MMTF fields as JSON, N, C-alpha, C and O atoms, coordinates in Angstrom:
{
  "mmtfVersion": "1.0.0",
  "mmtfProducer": "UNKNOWN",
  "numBonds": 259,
  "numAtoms": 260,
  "numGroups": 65,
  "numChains": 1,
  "numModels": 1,
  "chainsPerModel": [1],
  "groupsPerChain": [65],
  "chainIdList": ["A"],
  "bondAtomList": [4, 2, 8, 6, 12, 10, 16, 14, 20, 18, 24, 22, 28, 26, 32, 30, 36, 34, 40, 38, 44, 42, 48, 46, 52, 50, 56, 54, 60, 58, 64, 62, 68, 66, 72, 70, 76, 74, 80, 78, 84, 82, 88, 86, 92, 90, 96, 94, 100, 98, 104, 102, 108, 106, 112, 110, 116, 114, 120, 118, 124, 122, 128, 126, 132, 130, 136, 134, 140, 138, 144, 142, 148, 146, 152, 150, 156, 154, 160, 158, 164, 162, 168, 166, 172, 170, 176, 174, 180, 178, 184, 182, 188, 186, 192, 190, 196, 194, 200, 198, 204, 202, 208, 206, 212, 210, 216, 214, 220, 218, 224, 222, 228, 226, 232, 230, 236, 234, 240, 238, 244, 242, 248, 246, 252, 250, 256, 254],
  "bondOrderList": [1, 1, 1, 1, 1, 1, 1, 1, 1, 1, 1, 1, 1, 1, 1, 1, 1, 1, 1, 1, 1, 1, 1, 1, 1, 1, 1, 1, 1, 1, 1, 1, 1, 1, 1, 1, 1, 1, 1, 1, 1, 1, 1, 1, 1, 1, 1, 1, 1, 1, 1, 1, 1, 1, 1, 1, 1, 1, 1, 1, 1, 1, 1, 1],
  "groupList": [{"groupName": "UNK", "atomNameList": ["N", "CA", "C", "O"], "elementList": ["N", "C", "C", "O"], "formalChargeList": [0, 0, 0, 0], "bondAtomList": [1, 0, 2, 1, 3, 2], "bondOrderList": [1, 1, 2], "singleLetterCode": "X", "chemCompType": "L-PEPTIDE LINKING"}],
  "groupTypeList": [0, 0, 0, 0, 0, 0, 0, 0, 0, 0, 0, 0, 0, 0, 0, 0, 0, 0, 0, 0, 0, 0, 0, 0, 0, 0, 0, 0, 0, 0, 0, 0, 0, 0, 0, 0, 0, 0, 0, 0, 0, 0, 0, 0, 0, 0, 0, 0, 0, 0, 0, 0, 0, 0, 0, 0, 0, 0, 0, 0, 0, 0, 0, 0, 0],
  "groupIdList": [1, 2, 3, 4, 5, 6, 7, 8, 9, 10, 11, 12, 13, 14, 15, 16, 17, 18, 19, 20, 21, 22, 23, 24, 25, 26, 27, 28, 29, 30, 31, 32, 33, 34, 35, 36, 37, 38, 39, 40, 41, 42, 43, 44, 45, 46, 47, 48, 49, 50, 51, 52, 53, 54, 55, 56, 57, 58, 59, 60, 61, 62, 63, 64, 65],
  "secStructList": [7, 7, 7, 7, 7, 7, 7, 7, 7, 1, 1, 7, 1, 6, 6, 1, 7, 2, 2, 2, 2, 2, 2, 2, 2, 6, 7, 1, 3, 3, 3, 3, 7, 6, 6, 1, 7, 6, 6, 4, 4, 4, 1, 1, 7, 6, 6, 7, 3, 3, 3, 3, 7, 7, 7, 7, 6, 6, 1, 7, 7, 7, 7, 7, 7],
  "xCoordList": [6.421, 5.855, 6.841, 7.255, 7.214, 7.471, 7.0, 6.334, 7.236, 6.729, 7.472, 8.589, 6.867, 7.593, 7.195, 6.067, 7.926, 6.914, 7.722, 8.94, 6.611, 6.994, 6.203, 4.974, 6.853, 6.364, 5.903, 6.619, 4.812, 3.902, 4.8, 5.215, 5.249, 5.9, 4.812, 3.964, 4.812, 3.634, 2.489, 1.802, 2.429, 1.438, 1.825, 0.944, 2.658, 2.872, 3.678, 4.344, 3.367, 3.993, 5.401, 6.289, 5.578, 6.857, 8.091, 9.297, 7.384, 8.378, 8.936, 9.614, 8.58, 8.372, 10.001, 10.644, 10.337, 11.89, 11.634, 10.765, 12.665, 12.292, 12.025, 10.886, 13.105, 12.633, 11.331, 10.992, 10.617, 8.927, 8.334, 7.368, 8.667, 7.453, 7.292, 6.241, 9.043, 8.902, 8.237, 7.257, 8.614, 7.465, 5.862, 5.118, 5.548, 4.045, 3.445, 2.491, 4.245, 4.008, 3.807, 2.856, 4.725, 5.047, 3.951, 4.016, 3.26, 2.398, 1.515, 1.121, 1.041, 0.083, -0.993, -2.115, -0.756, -1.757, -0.957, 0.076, -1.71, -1.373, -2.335, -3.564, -1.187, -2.08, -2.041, -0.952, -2.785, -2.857, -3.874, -4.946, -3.445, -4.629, -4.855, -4.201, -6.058, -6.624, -5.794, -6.162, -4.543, -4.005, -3.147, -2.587, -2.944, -2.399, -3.245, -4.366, -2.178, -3.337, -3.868, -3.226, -5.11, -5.327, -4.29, -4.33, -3.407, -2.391, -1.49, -1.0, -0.777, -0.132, -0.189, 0.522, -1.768, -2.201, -2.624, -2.997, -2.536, -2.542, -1.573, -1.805, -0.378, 0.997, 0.151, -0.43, -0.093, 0.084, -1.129, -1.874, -0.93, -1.001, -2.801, -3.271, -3.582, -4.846, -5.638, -6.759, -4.55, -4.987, -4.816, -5.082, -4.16, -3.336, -4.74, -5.287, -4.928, -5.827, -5.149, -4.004, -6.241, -6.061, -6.942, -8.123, -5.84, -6.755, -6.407, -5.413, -7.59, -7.57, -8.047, -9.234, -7.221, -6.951, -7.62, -7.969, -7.911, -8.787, -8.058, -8.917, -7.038, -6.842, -7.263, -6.864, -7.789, -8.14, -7.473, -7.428, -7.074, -6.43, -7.489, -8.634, -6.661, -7.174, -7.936, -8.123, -8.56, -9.116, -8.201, -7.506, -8.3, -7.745, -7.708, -8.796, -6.634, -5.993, -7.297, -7.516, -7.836, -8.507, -8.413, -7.632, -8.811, -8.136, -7.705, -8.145, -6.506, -5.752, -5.779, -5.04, -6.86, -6.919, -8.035, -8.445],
  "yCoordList": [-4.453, -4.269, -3.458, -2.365, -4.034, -3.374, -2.261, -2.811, -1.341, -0.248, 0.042, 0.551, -0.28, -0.15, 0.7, 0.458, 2.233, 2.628, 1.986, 1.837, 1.633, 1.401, 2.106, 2.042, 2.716, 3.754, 2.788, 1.861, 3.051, 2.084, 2.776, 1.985, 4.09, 4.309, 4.746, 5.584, 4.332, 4.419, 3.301, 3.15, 2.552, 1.883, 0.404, -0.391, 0.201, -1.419, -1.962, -1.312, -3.373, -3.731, -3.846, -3.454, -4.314, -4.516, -3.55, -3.708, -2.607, -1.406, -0.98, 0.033, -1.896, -1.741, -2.353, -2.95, -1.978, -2.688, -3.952, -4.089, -4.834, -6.634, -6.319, -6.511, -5.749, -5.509, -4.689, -4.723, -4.013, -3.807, -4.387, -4.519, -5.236, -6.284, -7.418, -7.982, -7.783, -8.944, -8.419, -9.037, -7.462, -6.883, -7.042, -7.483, -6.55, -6.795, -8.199, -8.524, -8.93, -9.977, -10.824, -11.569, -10.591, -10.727, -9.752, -9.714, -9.222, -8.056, -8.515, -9.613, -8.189, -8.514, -7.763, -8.27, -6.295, -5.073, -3.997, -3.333, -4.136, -2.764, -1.589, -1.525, -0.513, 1.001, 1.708, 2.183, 1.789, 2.671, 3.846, 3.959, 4.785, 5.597, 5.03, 4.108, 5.811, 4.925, 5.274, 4.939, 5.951, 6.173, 4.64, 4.363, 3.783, 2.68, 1.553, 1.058, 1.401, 0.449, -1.248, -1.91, -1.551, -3.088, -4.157, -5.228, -3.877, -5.216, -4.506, -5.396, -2.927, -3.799, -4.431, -5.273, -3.753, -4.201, -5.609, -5.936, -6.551, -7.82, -8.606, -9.725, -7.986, -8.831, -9.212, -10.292, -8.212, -8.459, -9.994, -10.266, -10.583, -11.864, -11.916, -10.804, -12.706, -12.989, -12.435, -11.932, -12.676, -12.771, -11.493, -11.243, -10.272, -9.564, -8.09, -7.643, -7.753, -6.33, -4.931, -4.498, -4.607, -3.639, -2.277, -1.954, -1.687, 0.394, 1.1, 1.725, 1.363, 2.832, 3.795, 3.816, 5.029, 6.2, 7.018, 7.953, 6.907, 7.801, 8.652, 9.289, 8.874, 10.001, 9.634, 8.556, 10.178, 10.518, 11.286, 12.514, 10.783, 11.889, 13.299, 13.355, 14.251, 15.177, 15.903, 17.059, 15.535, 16.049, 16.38, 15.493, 17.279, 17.428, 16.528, 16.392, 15.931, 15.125, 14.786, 15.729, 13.941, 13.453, 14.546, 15.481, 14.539, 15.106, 13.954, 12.844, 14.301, 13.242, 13.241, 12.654, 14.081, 14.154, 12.579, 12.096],
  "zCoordList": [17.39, 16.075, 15.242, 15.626, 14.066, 13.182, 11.678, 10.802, 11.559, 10.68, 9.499, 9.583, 8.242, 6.626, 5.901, 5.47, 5.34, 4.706, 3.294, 3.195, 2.167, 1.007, -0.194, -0.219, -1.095, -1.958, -3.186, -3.565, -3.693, -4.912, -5.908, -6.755, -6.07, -7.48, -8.708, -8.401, -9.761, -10.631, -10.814, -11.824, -9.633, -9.966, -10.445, -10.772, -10.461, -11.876, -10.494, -9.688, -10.531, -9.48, -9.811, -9.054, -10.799, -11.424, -11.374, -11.564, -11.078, -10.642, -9.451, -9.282, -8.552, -6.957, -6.893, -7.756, -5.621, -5.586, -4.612, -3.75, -5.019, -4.644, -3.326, -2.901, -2.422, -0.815, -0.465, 0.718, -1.275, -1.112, -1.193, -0.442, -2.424, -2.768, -1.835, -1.532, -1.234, -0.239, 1.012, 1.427, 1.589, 2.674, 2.627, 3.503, 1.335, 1.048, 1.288, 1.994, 0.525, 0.528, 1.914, 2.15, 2.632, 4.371, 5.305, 6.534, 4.753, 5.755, 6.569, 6.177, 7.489, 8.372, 8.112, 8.096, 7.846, 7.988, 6.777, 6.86, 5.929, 4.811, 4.936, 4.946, 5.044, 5.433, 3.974, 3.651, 3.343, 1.898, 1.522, 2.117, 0.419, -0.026, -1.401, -1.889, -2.1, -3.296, -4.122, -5.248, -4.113, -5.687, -5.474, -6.534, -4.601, -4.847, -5.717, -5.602, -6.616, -7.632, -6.875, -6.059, -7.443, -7.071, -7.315, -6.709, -8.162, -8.24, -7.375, -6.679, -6.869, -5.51, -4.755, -4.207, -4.611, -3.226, -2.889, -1.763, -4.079, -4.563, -3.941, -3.484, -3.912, -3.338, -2.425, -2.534, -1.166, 0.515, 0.302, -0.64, 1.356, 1.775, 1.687, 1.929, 1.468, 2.278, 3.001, 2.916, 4.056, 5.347, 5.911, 7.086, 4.695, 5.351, 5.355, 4.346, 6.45, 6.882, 5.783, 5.658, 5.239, 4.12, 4.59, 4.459, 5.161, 5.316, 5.037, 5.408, 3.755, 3.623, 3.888, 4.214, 3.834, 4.252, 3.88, 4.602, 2.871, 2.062, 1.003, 0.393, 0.619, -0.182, -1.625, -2.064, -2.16, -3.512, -4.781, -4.719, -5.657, -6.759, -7.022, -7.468, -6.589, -7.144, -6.272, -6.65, -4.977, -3.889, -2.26, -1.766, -1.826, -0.858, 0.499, 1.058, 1.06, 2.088, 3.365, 4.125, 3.508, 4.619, 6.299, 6.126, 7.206, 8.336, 8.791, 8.489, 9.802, 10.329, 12.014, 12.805, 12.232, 14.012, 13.987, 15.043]
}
């Protein structure tokens, strides 16, 4: 298995660099928190398993145990 981290940036997909976006697009399983907007998360495929994490703007970090 392979592991990508790719940074959303501000939100616009358009801003993403081509080798993120082609990953997304290629994903099997996208791991995200909610400050990622709905049109990144749009690229990844169908089929592709979407979890989130939970983080929230403005509220403190989930536990991670």
């Amino acid at each position: 298995m392979t592991v990508y981290l790719v940074g959303a940036g501000p939100g616009d997909p358009g801003l993403l660099t081509v080798r993120g976006a082609q990953l997304l697009r290629a994903a099997d399983v996208v791991v995200h928190d909610r400050l990622v907007g709905r049109r990144v998360l749009d690229l990844a495929p169908p089929t592709a398993r979407l979890v989130d994490v939970g983080k929230i703007a403005g509220s403190a970090s989930p536990s991670q145990e």
